[in-house]
XYZ file of C-alpha atoms in Angstrom:
711
model
C -15.407 -55.585 -44.530
C -13.545 -58.750 -43.647
C -16.849 -60.483 -42.950
C -18.323 -59.346 -46.251
C -15.200 -60.470 -48.094
C -15.676 -63.940 -46.689
C -19.260 -63.805 -47.972
C -17.843 -63.101 -51.475
C -19.422 -59.659 -51.522
C -16.297 -57.944 -52.756
C -16.852 -59.086 -56.364
C -19.635 -56.567 -56.718
C -19.618 -54.367 -59.834
C -19.294 -51.461 -57.476
C -15.791 -52.612 -56.667
C -14.221 -51.245 -59.863
C -12.104 -48.104 -59.642
C -14.096 -46.279 -62.313
C -17.314 -46.960 -60.520
C -15.871 -45.794 -57.230
C -14.732 -42.448 -58.575
C -17.932 -41.685 -60.511
C -20.447 -42.842 -57.957
C -22.773 -40.165 -56.573
C -23.420 -40.456 -52.824
C -26.985 -39.818 -51.738
C -27.047 -38.480 -48.123
C -29.965 -40.659 -47.110
C -28.313 -43.714 -48.654
C -25.081 -42.873 -46.839
C -26.919 -42.605 -43.551
C -28.619 -45.970 -44.027
C -25.399 -47.645 -45.155
C -23.402 -46.438 -42.159
C -26.219 -47.483 -39.852
C -26.299 -50.938 -41.409
C -22.555 -51.445 -41.158
C -22.552 -49.990 -37.656
C -25.061 -52.543 -36.466
C -23.244 -55.462 -38.126
C -19.645 -54.436 -37.451
C -19.407 -56.279 -34.159
C -20.790 -59.567 -35.546
C -18.425 -62.413 -36.367
C -18.155 -63.780 -39.947
C -20.020 -66.917 -38.807
C -22.942 -64.883 -37.545
C -23.070 -62.883 -40.782
C -23.059 -66.116 -42.820
C -25.989 -67.439 -40.801
C -27.907 -64.184 -41.354
C -27.311 -64.259 -45.127
C -28.442 -67.899 -45.324
C -31.653 -67.092 -43.468
C -32.221 -63.743 -45.236
C -30.758 -63.939 -48.787
C -32.141 -60.492 -49.704
C -29.792 -58.761 -47.252
C -26.821 -59.649 -49.465
C -27.638 -56.873 -51.953
C -28.049 -54.297 -49.147
C -24.644 -55.185 -47.765
C -23.062 -54.770 -51.209
C -24.537 -51.251 -51.474
C -23.399 -50.320 -47.977
C -19.878 -51.564 -48.697
C -19.732 -49.619 -51.966
C -20.775 -46.413 -50.170
C -18.134 -46.774 -47.479
C -15.423 -47.660 -50.019
C -16.277 -44.485 -51.926
C -15.704 -42.493 -48.720
C -12.344 -44.196 -48.238
C -11.252 -43.078 -51.718
C -12.020 -39.516 -50.615
C -9.560 -40.032 -47.702
C -12.197 -39.153 -45.144
C -10.773 -41.609 -42.645
C -7.248 -40.323 -43.092
C -8.371 -36.714 -42.729
C -10.248 -37.516 -39.531
C -7.320 -39.382 -38.048
C -4.960 -36.483 -38.794
C -7.249 -34.031 -37.046
C -7.952 -36.334 -34.085
C -4.852 -38.413 -33.378
C -6.489 -40.380 -30.551
C -5.519 -43.863 -29.491
C -8.041 -46.654 -29.100
C -7.936 -46.241 -25.326
C -9.225 -42.688 -25.686
C -12.613 -43.904 -26.847
C -13.031 -46.795 -24.451
C -16.472 -47.070 -22.956
C -16.664 -46.967 -19.149
C -17.051 -50.205 -17.239
C -20.568 -51.628 -17.126
C -20.250 -53.295 -13.731
C -22.626 -52.552 -10.862
C -20.037 -52.228 -8.075
C -20.445 -48.410 -8.145
C -24.203 -48.551 -7.632
C -26.654 -48.979 -4.787
C -30.192 -50.323 -4.999
C -32.708 -47.522 -4.591
C -35.709 -49.590 -3.488
C -35.867 -53.290 -2.667
C -39.189 -53.517 -4.468
C -37.642 -52.102 -7.641
C -34.886 -54.503 -8.522
C -33.812 -53.061 -11.874
C -33.044 -49.515 -10.770
C -29.834 -48.682 -8.959
C -28.484 -45.257 -8.063
C -24.832 -44.291 -8.336
C -22.580 -44.232 -5.284
C -21.237 -40.923 -3.962
C -17.781 -40.196 -5.451
C -14.819 -40.282 -3.072
C -13.977 -36.672 -3.991
C -17.537 -35.427 -3.366
C -16.502 -32.628 -0.996
C -13.924 -31.238 -3.431
C -16.350 -31.709 -6.338
C -19.136 -29.738 -4.645
C -16.648 -27.036 -3.625
C -15.538 -26.619 -7.240
C -19.163 -26.418 -8.390
C -19.798 -23.720 -5.804
C -16.697 -21.811 -6.883
C -17.896 -21.942 -10.514
C -21.162 -20.196 -9.517
C -22.840 -22.010 -12.380
C -25.715 -23.847 -10.695
C -29.094 -22.260 -11.504
C -27.398 -19.829 -13.886
C -28.946 -18.769 -17.200
C -28.340 -20.630 -20.446
C -25.277 -19.662 -22.460
C -24.894 -19.900 -26.222
C -21.526 -21.653 -26.084
C -22.939 -24.642 -24.186
C -26.043 -24.715 -26.382
C -23.891 -24.807 -29.527
C -21.688 -27.619 -28.219
C -24.749 -29.650 -27.236
C -26.465 -29.086 -30.598
C -23.361 -30.281 -32.438
C -23.120 -33.375 -30.215
C -26.745 -34.386 -30.873
C -26.342 -33.876 -34.632
C -23.163 -35.952 -34.810
C -24.576 -38.728 -32.625
C -27.998 -38.542 -34.294
C -30.038 -38.221 -31.088
C -33.148 -36.210 -30.376
C -32.189 -35.259 -26.807
C -29.132 -34.163 -24.859
C -27.879 -31.998 -22.008
C -24.935 -30.333 -20.377
C -25.549 -31.713 -16.909
C -23.966 -30.722 -13.569
C -24.399 -33.018 -10.561
C -25.280 -31.151 -7.366
C -25.552 -32.713 -3.912
C -29.120 -33.954 -4.457
C -30.004 -33.119 -8.063
C -28.667 -32.741 -11.557
C -28.899 -29.266 -13.084
C -29.047 -28.765 -16.846
C -26.873 -25.856 -17.945
C -28.109 -26.605 -21.471
C -30.725 -29.088 -22.662
C -32.297 -30.256 -25.912
C -35.544 -32.206 -26.140
C -35.998 -32.156 -22.365
C -38.764 -30.124 -20.752
C -37.132 -29.639 -17.359
C -34.142 -27.762 -15.953
C -33.245 -30.420 -13.396
C -33.967 -33.943 -12.098
C -33.223 -35.847 -8.913
C -29.711 -37.176 -8.469
C -30.866 -40.781 -7.887
C -32.509 -40.951 -11.346
C -29.629 -39.192 -13.117
C -27.656 -41.302 -15.607
C -24.922 -38.668 -15.304
C -24.427 -39.612 -11.625
C -23.084 -42.909 -12.913
C -21.008 -41.314 -15.656
C -19.015 -39.041 -13.294
C -17.747 -42.048 -11.320
C -15.275 -42.851 -14.110
C -13.585 -39.564 -15.140
C -12.406 -39.046 -18.717
C -14.223 -42.132 -20.054
C -17.383 -42.279 -22.127
C -20.323 -43.802 -20.323
C -22.634 -45.511 -22.856
C -25.924 -47.369 -22.345
C -27.039 -48.699 -25.741
C -30.276 -50.223 -24.493
C -31.585 -49.303 -21.053
C -34.033 -52.205 -21.129
C -31.097 -54.620 -21.087
C -29.297 -52.883 -18.187
C -30.382 -53.799 -14.632
C -29.201 -50.402 -13.363
C -31.646 -48.433 -15.502
C -34.445 -50.711 -16.761
C -36.915 -49.482 -14.115
C -35.477 -45.981 -13.705
C -38.304 -43.382 -13.687
C -36.643 -41.609 -16.621
C -36.896 -44.857 -18.574
C -40.339 -46.042 -17.565
C -41.754 -42.518 -17.744
C -40.865 -39.322 -19.582
C -38.583 -38.855 -21.418
C -38.491 -42.680 -21.849
C -34.724 -42.939 -22.254
C -33.594 -45.969 -24.283
C -30.062 -44.802 -25.135
C -27.561 -42.686 -23.189
C -23.961 -41.622 -23.843
C -22.193 -39.159 -21.574
C -18.686 -37.694 -21.509
C -17.663 -36.601 -17.973
C -16.658 -32.940 -17.612
C -13.525 -33.572 -15.538
C -11.177 -30.909 -14.229
C -8.213 -33.026 -13.299
C -9.764 -36.196 -11.905
C -12.788 -34.401 -10.464
C -15.935 -34.814 -12.580
C -18.519 -32.060 -12.202
C -21.072 -33.327 -14.716
C -21.357 -34.561 -18.301
C -22.039 -33.659 -21.883
C -24.611 -36.317 -22.748
C -26.688 -37.337 -25.754
C -29.969 -39.196 -25.212
C -32.449 -41.016 -27.402
C -35.786 -42.769 -26.858
C -34.575 -45.445 -29.285
C -31.819 -47.993 -28.904
C -28.578 -46.816 -30.515
C -24.977 -47.712 -31.222
C -22.194 -45.086 -31.500
C -19.524 -45.577 -34.122
C -15.878 -44.951 -33.320
C -16.052 -41.566 -35.022
C -19.103 -40.548 -33.015
C -17.374 -41.554 -29.806
C -14.314 -39.505 -30.745
C -16.496 -36.531 -31.604
C -18.507 -36.781 -28.385
C -15.347 -37.030 -26.317
C -13.781 -34.008 -28.058
C -16.937 -31.986 -27.591
C -16.966 -33.010 -23.940
C -13.384 -31.773 -23.580
C -14.398 -28.523 -25.273
C -17.259 -28.161 -22.829
C -14.864 -28.913 -19.950
C -12.527 -26.192 -21.238
C -15.390 -23.709 -21.040
C -15.813 -24.569 -17.368
C -12.080 -24.119 -16.780
C -12.212 -20.780 -18.600
C -15.176 -19.750 -16.476
C -13.256 -20.645 -13.326
C -10.207 -18.650 -14.460
C -12.379 -15.650 -15.330
C -14.081 -15.811 -11.940
C -10.718 -16.030 -10.177
C -9.473 -13.086 -12.213
C -12.609 -11.085 -11.435
C -12.288 -11.978 -7.755
C -8.666 -10.878 -7.827
C -9.624 -7.609 -9.506
C -12.374 -7.105 -6.921
C -9.902 -7.814 -4.125
C -7.415 -5.367 -5.612
C -10.137 -2.748 -5.970
C -11.251 -3.381 -2.402
C -7.634 -3.191 -1.231
C -7.131 0.000 -3.203
C -10.237 1.483 -1.628
C -9.055 0.340 1.800
C -5.686 1.959 1.156
C -7.387 5.154 0.001
C -9.535 5.137 3.122
C -6.523 4.386 5.298
C -4.649 7.212 3.587
C -7.578 9.563 4.199
C -7.673 8.459 7.826
C -3.916 8.975 8.176
C -4.123 12.439 6.620
C -7.074 13.276 8.833
C -5.241 11.993 11.904
C -2.117 13.923 10.888
C -4.169 17.074 10.441
C -5.871 16.553 13.777
C -2.498 15.889 15.420
C -1.066 18.990 13.813
C -3.991 21.049 15.061
C -3.703 19.490 18.498
C 0.022 20.233 18.638
C -0.605 23.784 17.470
C -3.143 24.252 20.249
C -0.879 22.600 22.803
C 2.037 24.683 21.628
C 0.032 27.813 22.246
C -1.196 26.612 25.621
C 2.279 25.497 26.746
C 4.286 28.384 25.456
C 1.942 31.121 26.622
C 2.563 30.541 30.351
C 6.161 29.580 29.570
C 6.536 32.919 27.822
C 5.436 34.663 31.002
C 7.904 32.686 33.156
C 10.852 33.317 30.824
C 9.916 36.947 30.258
C 9.496 37.881 33.899
C 12.738 36.076 34.719
C 14.504 38.184 32.066
C 13.029 41.371 33.530
C 14.129 40.431 37.049
C 17.657 39.627 35.897
C 17.857 42.898 33.936
C 16.706 44.804 37.005
C 19.683 43.439 38.946
C 21.850 46.012 37.194
C 19.991 48.794 39.019
C 18.667 46.993 42.098
C 20.910 44.576 43.971
C 18.961 41.439 44.896
C 19.800 39.353 47.955
C 22.023 36.366 47.217
C 19.343 33.754 47.921
C 16.744 35.622 45.808
C 19.233 35.886 42.958
C 19.814 32.116 43.171
C 16.050 31.513 43.098
C 15.756 33.615 39.958
C 18.622 31.746 38.340
C 16.948 28.427 39.187
C 13.680 29.626 37.674
C 15.548 30.720 34.539
C 17.297 27.356 34.273
C 14.062 25.411 34.814
C 12.229 27.482 32.229
C 15.019 26.867 29.714
C 14.788 23.084 30.309
C 11.013 23.197 29.938
C 11.296 25.292 26.792
C 13.825 22.823 25.343
C 11.499 19.886 26.090
C 8.560 21.614 24.400
C 10.755 22.538 21.460
C 12.008 18.945 21.103
C 8.466 17.573 20.873
C 7.473 20.189 18.325
C 10.664 19.759 16.318
C 10.122 15.999 16.231
C 6.648 16.445 14.745
C 8.131 18.665 12.037
C 10.826 16.107 11.192
C 8.342 13.249 11.248
C 5.838 15.024 8.985
C 8.513 16.195 6.526
C 7.396 19.806 6.908
C 10.766 21.232 7.792
C 12.590 23.443 5.316
C 16.054 24.935 5.383
C 16.377 28.696 5.837
C 19.750 29.522 4.280
C 21.598 32.681 5.232
C 25.148 33.946 5.490
C 26.449 33.091 8.955
C 29.609 33.594 10.971
C 30.418 30.012 12.003
C 32.873 31.164 14.683
C 30.188 33.391 16.185
C 27.723 30.478 16.196
C 30.219 28.180 17.951
C 31.072 30.962 20.436
C 27.406 31.358 21.413
C 26.974 27.588 21.744
C 30.113 27.393 23.910
C 28.856 30.183 26.165
C 25.481 28.470 26.643
C 26.759 24.912 27.121
C 29.742 26.073 29.176
C 27.360 27.302 31.860
C 25.516 23.967 31.884
C 28.821 22.061 32.069
C 29.978 24.248 34.953
C 26.812 23.453 36.910
C 27.385 19.715 36.368
C 31.120 20.084 37.182
C 32.121 18.821 33.739
C 35.092 20.289 31.847
C 33.987 21.699 28.471
C 36.548 22.673 25.808
C 36.150 24.016 22.273
C 38.532 24.179 19.330
C 37.853 25.763 15.899
C 40.099 24.994 12.911
C 41.907 28.161 11.775
C 41.527 27.152 8.096
C 37.719 27.125 8.415
C 35.918 29.752 6.340
C 34.468 32.416 8.596
C 31.487 32.967 6.307
C 29.186 30.124 5.321
C 25.835 29.867 3.583
C 23.912 27.616 5.951
C 20.830 27.337 8.172
C 22.195 28.797 11.376
C 19.219 27.832 13.562
C 19.276 24.154 12.604
C 23.065 23.914 12.790
C 22.905 25.372 16.287
C 20.180 22.899 17.186
C 22.290 19.927 16.052
C 25.394 20.982 17.973
C 23.440 21.979 21.093
C 21.728 18.589 21.170
C 25.000 16.668 20.802
C 26.912 18.772 23.360
C 23.987 18.679 25.798
C 23.847 14.869 25.513
C 27.601 14.580 25.995
C 27.534 16.726 29.145
C 24.541 14.802 30.505
C 26.286 11.413 30.163
C 29.734 12.551 31.375
C 30.552 12.162 35.080
C 31.942 14.987 37.229
C 35.559 15.905 36.577
C 35.595 14.399 33.059
C 35.824 16.261 29.730
C 33.543 17.087 26.830
C 35.333 18.326 23.737
C 33.831 20.206 20.752
C 35.985 20.604 17.647
C 35.105 22.227 14.320
C 37.183 21.405 11.220
C 37.096 22.090 7.528
C 37.400 19.163 5.091
C 37.700 19.138 1.302
C 38.507 15.466 0.644
C 35.974 12.801 -0.229
C 37.824 10.024 1.612
C 35.561 10.067 4.668
C 32.473 10.157 2.498
C 33.231 6.772 0.956
C 32.692 4.907 4.222
C 29.841 2.361 4.152
C 26.541 3.294 5.757
C 27.213 0.927 8.670
C 30.602 -0.477 9.635
C 31.723 -2.442 12.673
C 35.445 -3.186 12.668
C 37.977 -3.566 15.483
C 35.535 -2.126 18.011
C 34.946 0.929 15.824
C 31.373 1.417 14.602
C 29.954 4.124 12.418
C 26.385 4.971 11.445
C 25.627 7.183 8.453
C 22.544 9.357 7.910
C 21.847 11.109 4.626
C 22.229 9.942 1.057
C 22.855 12.958 -1.157
C 26.282 13.681 -2.579
C 28.446 16.049 -0.594
C 29.745 19.278 -2.021
C 33.447 20.043 -2.158
C 33.420 22.050 1.095
C 32.012 20.660 4.292
C 32.414 21.277 7.971
C 33.009 18.489 10.489
C 31.589 19.168 13.952
C 32.891 16.592 16.419
C 31.644 16.140 19.978
C 33.732 13.822 22.150
C 33.007 12.844 25.744
C 34.507 10.677 28.464
C 31.191 9.208 29.518
C 29.794 5.692 29.803
C 29.955 4.921 26.070
C 27.363 3.154 23.912
C 26.970 -0.479 22.961
C 27.680 -0.662 19.165
C 24.620 -2.897 18.756
C 22.438 0.003 19.994
C 23.677 2.636 17.515
C 20.622 2.521 15.282
C 18.221 2.295 18.228
C 19.370 5.580 19.790
C 18.460 7.456 16.582
C 14.867 6.227 16.723
C 12.118 8.401 18.179
C 11.456 8.082 21.930
C 14.352 5.603 22.228
C 17.425 5.630 24.438
C 20.197 3.057 24.838
C 18.252 1.220 27.539
C 15.259 1.761 29.801
C 17.346 2.889 32.765
C 18.851 5.797 30.809
C 15.703 7.905 31.112
C 15.430 7.255 34.849
C 19.106 8.087 35.441
C 19.717 10.986 33.051
C 16.244 12.159 32.004
C 15.299 13.345 28.526
C 12.533 12.598 26.029
C 14.489 10.286 23.723
C 13.927 12.697 20.830
C 17.226 14.605 20.749
C 19.208 12.269 18.475
C 16.158 11.546 16.310
C 15.927 15.296 15.678
C 19.689 15.470 15.034
C 19.392 12.685 12.468
C 16.374 14.323 10.814
C 18.035 17.737 10.538
C 21.308 16.207 9.312
C 19.476 14.355 6.550
C 17.611 17.556 5.678
C 20.941 19.370 5.361
C 22.315 16.532 3.151
C 24.817 15.694 5.848
C 26.030 12.553 7.572
C 26.478 11.277 11.106
C 29.320 9.084 12.330
C 29.586 7.450 15.744
C 32.656 6.024 17.402
C 32.131 4.597 20.859
C 33.616 2.223 23.375
C 31.715 1.260 26.490
C 32.997 2.745 29.767
C 35.452 4.954 27.846
C 33.316 7.454 25.948
C 31.723 8.328 22.623
C 32.429 10.555 19.661
C 29.672 11.937 17.433
C 30.783 13.553 14.175
C 28.457 15.587 11.965
C 29.562 16.310 8.387
C 27.573 19.117 6.764
C 28.184 20.644 3.319
C 28.424 24.404 3.009
C 29.117 27.148 0.533
C 31.825 29.672 1.548
C 30.931 33.363 1.499
C 32.418 36.708 2.443
C 30.621 38.244 5.403
C 29.503 41.831 5.174
C 30.341 44.199 7.991
C 27.299 45.227 9.994
C 27.099 48.452 11.905
C 25.936 48.069 15.473
C 22.772 50.123 15.747
C 21.952 49.416 19.401
C 23.484 52.224 21.483
C 21.038 52.257 24.372
C 18.479 50.049 26.069
C 15.632 52.263 24.821
C 14.059 52.723 21.417
C 12.639 56.135 20.591
C 9.438 56.017 18.571
C 8.654 58.893 16.213
C 5.906 61.136 17.539
C 3.524 60.055 14.813
C 3.854 56.297 15.605
C 1.674 54.192 17.906
C 2.598 50.725 19.195
C -0.378 48.339 19.237
C -0.107 44.740 20.533
C -2.739 41.976 20.200
C -2.390 39.231 22.852
C -5.189 37.245 24.515
C -3.241 36.008 27.569
C -3.401 38.371 30.548
C 0.075 37.520 31.904
C 1.660 37.946 28.468
C -0.112 41.319 28.056
C 1.228 42.492 31.378
C 4.735 41.256 30.558
C 4.855 42.891 27.103
C 3.460 46.183 28.432
C 6.099 46.190 31.157
C 8.858 45.401 28.645
C 7.952 48.270 26.330
C 7.432 50.620 29.289
C 11.031 50.014 30.365
C 12.030 51.319 26.916
C 9.853 54.390 27.379
C 7.071 53.212 25.040
C 3.389 53.058 25.984
C 1.770 50.102 24.164
C -1.946 49.751 23.448
C -3.069 46.188 24.292
C -5.866 44.329 22.431
C -7.447 41.048 23.561
C -7.988 39.627 20.044
C -7.710 40.292 16.321
C -11.137 41.909 16.083
C -10.272 44.553 18.676
C -6.884 45.026 16.981
C -8.472 45.769 13.579
C -10.989 48.170 15.131
C -8.223 49.945 17.062
C -5.993 50.318 13.994
C -8.943 51.523 11.899
C -9.769 54.149 14.519
C -6.145 55.360 14.619
C -5.982 55.654 10.841
C -9.286 57.495 10.557
C -8.832 59.903 13.473
C -5.166 60.853 13.112
C -2.140 60.752 10.884
C -0.304 58.379 13.236
C 1.346 55.249 11.851
C 0.463 52.053 13.775
C 3.320 49.610 14.554
C 1.646 46.272 15.182
C 2.671 43.116 17.098
C 0.047 40.351 17.059
C -0.341 36.896 18.498
C -1.602 34.217 16.059
C -3.870 31.969 18.120
C -6.556 34.203 19.634
C -10.318 33.888 20.192
C -12.892 35.753 18.062
C -10.304 36.573 15.367
C -6.797 35.143 15.024
C -3.677 36.892 13.843
C -3.794 35.638 10.222
C -7.425 36.729 9.764
C -6.559 40.103 11.298
C -3.573 40.419 8.917
C -5.841 40.099 5.865
C -8.173 42.811 7.138
C -5.309 45.118 8.127
C -3.653 44.779 4.704
C -6.912 45.781 3.040
C -7.032 49.126 4.897
C -6.173 52.285 2.997
C -2.947 53.820 4.349
C -0.374 56.301 3.067
C 2.434 54.255 4.641
C 2.387 50.419 4.580
C 1.605 48.960 7.994
C 4.414 47.146 9.809
C 2.961 43.934 11.242
C 5.030 41.473 13.316
C 3.678 38.030 14.271
C 4.238 36.443 17.690
C 3.811 32.660 17.431
C 4.804 29.442 19.108
C 5.360 27.877 15.651
C 7.443 30.362 13.651
C 8.669 27.754 11.135
C 5.151 26.609 10.257
C 4.044 30.212 9.848
C 6.992 31.002 7.573
C 6.016 28.055 5.357
C 2.524 29.507 4.941
C 4.075 32.929 4.253
C 0.873 34.879 4.964
C 2.519 38.306 4.579
C 3.879 39.402 7.970
C 6.870 41.732 7.929
C 8.543 39.832 10.770
C 7.829 36.582 12.613
C 9.037 36.131 16.216
C 8.859 32.896 18.171
C 7.466 32.313 21.637
C 8.642 32.449 24.379
C 9.630 35.899 23.181
C 13.274 36.838 23.378
C 13.109 40.498 24.362
C 16.489 41.266 22.839
C 15.221 40.034 19.491
C 11.956 41.942 19.915
C 13.885 45.148 20.678
C 16.018 44.628 17.563
C 12.907 44.090 15.412
C 11.313 47.248 16.784
C 14.478 49.165 16.022
C 14.426 47.755 12.436
C 10.800 48.856 12.016
C 11.560 52.354 13.238
C 14.619 52.593 10.966
C 12.521 51.528 7.981
C 9.824 54.100 8.762
C 12.309 56.905 9.347
C 15.923 56.377 8.195
C 16.901 59.417 10.223
C 16.234 57.430 13.379
C 18.589 54.612 12.417
C 21.445 55.849 14.616
C 19.369 56.690 17.671
């Protein structure tokens, strides 16, 4: 406009305000006017003056072009565009036109040079691979961006190009009849060398880098090229380019538009990358979830297999152990009528002691598996706490006497006699602690068991772990205590425990140090079981220990007081008289156990019918019911060949009887069987305690015939 003003073109009639506002703009005229001004805008006023002198007719065309553009200015088109695209002049700079980034392809072809490999080529190719876009199908979003770019820049060709290691791939193309070209011929290979800057070749014939390029000399005969690099950060993957087979010049607005469209195209690539990363993350999470599910299935399967293995091992271990313990009991009972020699009596006592140790070891392993699998439940009942402590004292007193350790017991007089508690598990806790204390106490020293009642919450507010002035305490259990709780304290004068090892000794298969097992024996499961049972009972454990002086273990267990009912003693003799119309039938697959049980009942004056498995048991009971009016009293093992005890129970319960059958289970895993609750009247553990079996038989007889209760 400055040049035309100097040529005195501004005095045109079209310069009046009225004319400007009323002028109608023809689209074709607008196009020609902008093209004319675009071509002349870079010329100096002197050059324009020379042109007008040589070609006087061009003066009128310039007036018309100026009038058209001035009309657009009155419509604030420029201002509107600047508001929407607040870009500085540097944003539309054209990339450098130097040849330092090129290499000659062929010495014989001087005016064709290929682009150098970018310094970030490895990262660039990695990003392209991660995008998974090479050789992918066309997508509408890229087609739309490209179409808009070619319309704005008024070109008949264009592409969204991605530069691979040895080619350029067209994600979208217009006016081109191929999906890819070689990298050496690609104009875009040059464009990506200067990220975020437009690369423009207005006339390829005038540029030594492209004049003899095959894409110039042959199809598609490129004369004009403008490409905006698609740069993620400073890494350029390709370009959005517009191409023409005619020489062209891009106005400032076209450059701005092409750059913005290039940025929009770049954003689509970024979005694609984010979506792929998200999909990969989802796939990884799904794969991890599936792996976790599989791992969980494997763990459950392994746990089930371990449980089955332990059940089988329990049966195999306790069956011969049952015979050892049982025959030892029979021998010791026979001493009342037959005096055994002193050495034989000592042998029997040694066998009894060894069998008890073996039984305790087996029980510890099985109890640990129950604690570890969380399959232990509390069996609450009304107990006489003083009676429980008395029985524990009698048992552990004998062990202490053998080891020449002094064992003393004290029970608080204010303690409730009756408590609602799990007697078996409480006994197990105390036995474990006292047994440990005796084991680690040298000859001539003391082990002290005290039982107190507490109703204050002061002790319960201690932290879970506290080390202060040589005093350390470890707490197990998290539930709130009830108002009443019993404190069972076991104190010894043994070697003591290093406070740093307190937590270790409560872990499975762990002792204070490796030499402990060699010196004192044990499985390393006792305290782990104590901790597990204490937590199950909502109790807590405290330890106080000083090395070389001794240790104190305190167990705090909540309880509910109760008033004990008086029980009449029903056992007046060693025998149990069966009614004439009752038959005792026992199912047991082990020969030694059969012989032992038959001998036990024979001593009570009862002839028992023995069955090798559940199938024979059911047939025997069916025969008794069909051929007589006798009532079968049944004891059955659980793990037997052909038919087990639980399967036999179902068949026996389905039989038609006038009096319900009394069926007692004999099992190495009484707790697990009680959880299943299959429907046995009684469940006895193995090795069988014959005193308990006699009591159960007496209960069965009393239930069948109340008149026999006092026999």
